XYZ file of C-alpha atoms in Angstrom:
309
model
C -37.566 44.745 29.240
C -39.223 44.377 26.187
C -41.344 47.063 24.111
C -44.876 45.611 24.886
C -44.133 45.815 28.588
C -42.852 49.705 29.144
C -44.759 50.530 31.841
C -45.291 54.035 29.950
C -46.989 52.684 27.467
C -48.747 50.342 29.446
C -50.424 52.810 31.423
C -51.160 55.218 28.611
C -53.233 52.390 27.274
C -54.870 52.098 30.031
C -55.605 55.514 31.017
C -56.678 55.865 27.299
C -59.228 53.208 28.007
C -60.707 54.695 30.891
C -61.360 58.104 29.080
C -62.786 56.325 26.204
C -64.835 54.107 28.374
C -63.026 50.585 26.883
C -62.487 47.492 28.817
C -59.044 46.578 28.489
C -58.972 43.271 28.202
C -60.333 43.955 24.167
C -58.020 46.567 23.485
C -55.039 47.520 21.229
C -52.534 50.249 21.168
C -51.343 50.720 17.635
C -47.963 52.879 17.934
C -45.768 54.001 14.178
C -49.253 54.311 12.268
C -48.479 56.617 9.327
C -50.711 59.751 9.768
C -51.856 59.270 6.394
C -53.190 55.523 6.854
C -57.276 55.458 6.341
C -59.411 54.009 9.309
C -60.915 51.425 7.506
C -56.888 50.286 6.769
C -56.283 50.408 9.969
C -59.556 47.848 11.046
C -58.321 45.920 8.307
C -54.770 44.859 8.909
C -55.351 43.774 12.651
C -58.332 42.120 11.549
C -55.570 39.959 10.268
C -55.058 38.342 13.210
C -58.116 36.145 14.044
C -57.773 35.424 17.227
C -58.771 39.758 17.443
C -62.168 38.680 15.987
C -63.831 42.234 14.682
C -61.622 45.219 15.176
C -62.574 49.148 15.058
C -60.505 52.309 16.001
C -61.954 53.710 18.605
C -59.645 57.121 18.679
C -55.953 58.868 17.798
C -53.056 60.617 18.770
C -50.195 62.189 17.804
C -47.683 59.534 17.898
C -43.675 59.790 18.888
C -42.648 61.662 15.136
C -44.376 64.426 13.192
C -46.085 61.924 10.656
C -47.282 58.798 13.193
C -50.274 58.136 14.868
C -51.227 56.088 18.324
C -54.334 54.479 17.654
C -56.660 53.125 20.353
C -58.555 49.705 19.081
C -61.060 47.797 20.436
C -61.420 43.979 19.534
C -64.590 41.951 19.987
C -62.617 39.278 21.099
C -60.905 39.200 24.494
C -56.882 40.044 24.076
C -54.917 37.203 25.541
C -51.113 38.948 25.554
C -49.508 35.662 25.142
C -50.941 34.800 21.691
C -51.315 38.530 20.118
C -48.618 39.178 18.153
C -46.231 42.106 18.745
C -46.448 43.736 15.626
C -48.366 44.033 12.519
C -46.998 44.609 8.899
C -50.252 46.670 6.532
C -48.510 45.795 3.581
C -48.793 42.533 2.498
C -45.949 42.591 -0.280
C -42.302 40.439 0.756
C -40.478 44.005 1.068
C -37.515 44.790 3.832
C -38.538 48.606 4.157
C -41.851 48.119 4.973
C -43.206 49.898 7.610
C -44.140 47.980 11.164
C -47.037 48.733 13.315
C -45.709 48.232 17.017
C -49.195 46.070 19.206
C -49.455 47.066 22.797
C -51.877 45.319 24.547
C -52.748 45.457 28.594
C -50.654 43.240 30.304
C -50.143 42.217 34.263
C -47.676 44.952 35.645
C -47.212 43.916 39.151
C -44.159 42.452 38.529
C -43.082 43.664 35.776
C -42.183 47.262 36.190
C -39.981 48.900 38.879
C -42.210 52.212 39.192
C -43.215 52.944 42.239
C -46.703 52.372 43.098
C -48.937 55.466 41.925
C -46.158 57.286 40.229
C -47.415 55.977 36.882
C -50.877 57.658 37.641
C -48.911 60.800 38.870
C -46.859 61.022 35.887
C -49.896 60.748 33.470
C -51.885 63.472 35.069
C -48.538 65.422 34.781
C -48.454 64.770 31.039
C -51.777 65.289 30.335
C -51.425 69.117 31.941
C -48.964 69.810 29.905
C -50.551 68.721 26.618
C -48.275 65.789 26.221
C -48.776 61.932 25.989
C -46.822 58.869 27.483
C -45.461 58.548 23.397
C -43.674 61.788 23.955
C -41.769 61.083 26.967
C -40.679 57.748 25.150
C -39.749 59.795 21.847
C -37.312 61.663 24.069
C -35.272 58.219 24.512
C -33.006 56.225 22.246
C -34.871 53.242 20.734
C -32.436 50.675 22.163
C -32.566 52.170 25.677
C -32.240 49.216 28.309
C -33.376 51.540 31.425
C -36.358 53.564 30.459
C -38.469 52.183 33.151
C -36.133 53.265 36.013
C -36.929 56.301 38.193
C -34.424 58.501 37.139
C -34.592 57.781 33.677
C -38.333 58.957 33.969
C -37.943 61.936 35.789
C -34.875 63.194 33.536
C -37.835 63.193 30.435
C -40.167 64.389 32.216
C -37.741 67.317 32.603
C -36.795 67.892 29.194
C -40.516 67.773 28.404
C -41.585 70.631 30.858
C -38.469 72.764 29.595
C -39.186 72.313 25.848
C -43.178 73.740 26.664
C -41.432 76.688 29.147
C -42.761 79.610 27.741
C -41.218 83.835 28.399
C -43.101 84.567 31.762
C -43.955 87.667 29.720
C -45.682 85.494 27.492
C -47.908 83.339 29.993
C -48.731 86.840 31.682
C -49.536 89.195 29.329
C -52.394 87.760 27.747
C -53.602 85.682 30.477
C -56.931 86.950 30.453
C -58.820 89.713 28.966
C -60.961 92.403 30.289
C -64.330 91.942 30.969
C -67.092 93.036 27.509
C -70.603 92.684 27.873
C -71.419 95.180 24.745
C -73.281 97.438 27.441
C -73.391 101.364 26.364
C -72.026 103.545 28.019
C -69.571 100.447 29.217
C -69.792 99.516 33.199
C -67.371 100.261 35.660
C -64.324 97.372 35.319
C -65.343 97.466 32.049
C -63.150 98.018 28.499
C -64.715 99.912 25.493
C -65.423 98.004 22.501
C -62.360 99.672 20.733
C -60.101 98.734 23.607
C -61.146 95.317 24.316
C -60.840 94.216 20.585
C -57.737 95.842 20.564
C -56.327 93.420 23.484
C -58.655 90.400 21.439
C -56.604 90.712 18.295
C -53.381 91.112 20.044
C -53.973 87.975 21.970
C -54.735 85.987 18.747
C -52.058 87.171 17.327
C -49.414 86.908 19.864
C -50.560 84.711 22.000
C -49.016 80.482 21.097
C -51.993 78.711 22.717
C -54.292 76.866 20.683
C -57.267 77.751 19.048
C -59.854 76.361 21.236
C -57.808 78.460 24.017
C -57.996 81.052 22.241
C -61.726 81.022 22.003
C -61.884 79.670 25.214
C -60.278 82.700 26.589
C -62.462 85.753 24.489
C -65.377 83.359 25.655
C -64.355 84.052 29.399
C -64.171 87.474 28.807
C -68.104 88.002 27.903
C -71.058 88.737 29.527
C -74.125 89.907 28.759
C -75.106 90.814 25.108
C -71.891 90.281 23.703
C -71.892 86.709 25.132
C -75.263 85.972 23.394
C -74.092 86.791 20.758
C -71.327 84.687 20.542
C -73.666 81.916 21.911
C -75.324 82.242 18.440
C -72.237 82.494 15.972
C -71.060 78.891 17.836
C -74.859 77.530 17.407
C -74.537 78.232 13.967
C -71.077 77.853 12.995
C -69.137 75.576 15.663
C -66.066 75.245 14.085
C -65.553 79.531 13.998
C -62.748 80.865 14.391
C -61.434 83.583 17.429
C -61.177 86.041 14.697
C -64.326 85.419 13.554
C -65.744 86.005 17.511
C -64.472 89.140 16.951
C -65.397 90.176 13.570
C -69.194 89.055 14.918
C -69.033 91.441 17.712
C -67.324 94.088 16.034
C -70.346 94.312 13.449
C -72.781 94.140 16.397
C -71.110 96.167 18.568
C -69.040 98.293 16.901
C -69.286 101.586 14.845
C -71.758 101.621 12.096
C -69.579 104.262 10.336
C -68.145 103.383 6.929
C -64.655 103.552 5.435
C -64.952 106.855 3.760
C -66.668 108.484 6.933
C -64.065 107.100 9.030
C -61.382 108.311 6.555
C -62.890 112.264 5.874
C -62.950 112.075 9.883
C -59.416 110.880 9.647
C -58.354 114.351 7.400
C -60.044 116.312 9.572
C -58.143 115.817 12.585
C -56.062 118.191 14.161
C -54.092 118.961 17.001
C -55.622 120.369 20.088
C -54.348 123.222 22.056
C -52.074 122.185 24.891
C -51.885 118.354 23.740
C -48.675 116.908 22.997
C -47.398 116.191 19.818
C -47.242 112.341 20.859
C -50.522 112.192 22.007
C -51.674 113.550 18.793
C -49.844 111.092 17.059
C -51.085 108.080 18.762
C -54.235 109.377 17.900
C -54.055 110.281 14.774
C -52.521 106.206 13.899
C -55.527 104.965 16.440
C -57.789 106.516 13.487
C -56.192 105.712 10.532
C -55.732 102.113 11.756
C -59.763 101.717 11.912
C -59.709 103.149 8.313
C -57.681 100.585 6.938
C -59.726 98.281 9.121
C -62.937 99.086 7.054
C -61.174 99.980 4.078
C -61.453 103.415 3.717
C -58.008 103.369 2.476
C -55.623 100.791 0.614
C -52.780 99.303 2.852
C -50.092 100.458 0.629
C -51.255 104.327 1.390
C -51.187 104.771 4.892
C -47.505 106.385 4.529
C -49.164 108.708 1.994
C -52.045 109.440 3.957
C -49.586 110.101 7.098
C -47.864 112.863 5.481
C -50.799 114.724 3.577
């Protein structure tokens, strides 16, 4: 079988074209595209080939290695398979080590793969749940592999795929969601306090390996009310903020107006109270010095000072 007509590339172009609303009869699927290479390169070298007429990127991918791109084309021209060419070299120069740019375009399948009907579609919706593309599940396979199309061969990547994105299940539970925060004083009941709720925030962020988008996605959930306006207006204003920056927004809206030395002669002047425990005492006692490093009452480096005076 040759490379043009893997059925998992196949039908990643054309599930690509659907999202990106592009007939496939005028498109390309550009596969080893250096990440570096400029879009206007890219239009130029397949402009190359006449027969592609005008030729524009139309959206990327991560491709099969750390530093490649796919890269979805569309061609004013109508593709005929039989007279596009199966690769493209960018570099014009008679060199033996120059880098080839793989051309997938949509082809008649009905024959040509041994899939079975709707599995393709199965398998994409599969990948594209798991955050992966058709390019990954053919990275996992030798280049010169003769079978990749069978069954088995399919279901063995899909595999490897699924256990290389297995998270801890303490992981994928513990910061599954946070507790509701509308901002509200005193707090509803269900509830967290603004102190305890950032707390769980900035844990999340921190420990949490989803993206950043999930990671706003997820404080987002956790809003209501004022807090959620407010954060309504940081992404009107700033759209590309960060989920620390969500918080540092409702921290200075919400939170305690108090400053760094206040927080820090409240710090000195705590003491233990008759019939708590010493550990309780000492959870709080780090619960307040951690907000005075927060609004830097106090230097980093003298917290262990500050502990024992």
């Amino acid at each position: 079988m040759s490379f043009r007509s893997n059925p998992l590339l196949q039908n990643e172009l054309t599930a690509w074209c659907r999202e990106a609303g592009i007939d496939p009869a005028h498109a390309l699927l550009l596969t080893g595209v250096p990440e570096s290479a400029e879009v206007t390169h890219i239009e130029e070298v397949a402009e190359r080939v006449k027969v592609f007429g005008r030729v524009r990127v139309r959206d990327t991918k991560k491709g099969a290695t750390p530093t490649s791109l796919l890269v979805l084309c569309e061609s004013k021209e109508a593709v005929d398979p039989t007279r596009c060419p199966t690769e493209l070299r960018p570099n014009t120069d008679d060199d033996d080590d120059e880098e080839i740019w793989i051309v997938i375009a949509a082809t008649d399948q009905t024959s040509a793969t041994t899939t079975p009907a709707g599995f393709a579609d199965k398998l994409s919706k599969l990948l594209r749940d798991e955050g992966k593309t058709m390019t990954d599940l053919q990275a996992l396979f030798p280049p010169l592999s003769s079978n990749l199309s069978s069954p088995e061969s399919i279901i063995r990547a899909v595999g490897e795929i699924l256990e290389k994105n297995a998270r801890p299940q303490s992981d994928s539970s513990a910061y599954r969601r946070l507790r509701t925060f509308s901002g509200t004083i005193p707090p509803p009941t269900g509830e967290e306090t603004m102190e305890h709720w950032v707390e769980q925030a900035k844990m999340m962020i921190t420990e949490c390996e989803c993206s950043e988008k999930e990671k706003r996605r997820r404080i987002v959930e956790s809003l209501k009310g004022p807090a959620l306006e407010i954060i309504k207006a940081v992404r009107l204003s700033s759209p590309d903020a960060s989920a620390l920056q969500y918080l540092e927004a409702l921290e200075s809206t919400f939170g305690s107006s108090e400053s760094g030395e206040d927080l820090y002669f409240a710090f000195r002047l705590l003491r233990q109270c008759p019939g708590e425990s010493l550990s309780y005492f000492l959870r709080r006692m780090e619960k307040s010095l951690t907000k005075v490093v927060q609004r830097g009452g106090i230097n980093p480096a003298n917290v262990d000072k500050a502990r024992v005076e």
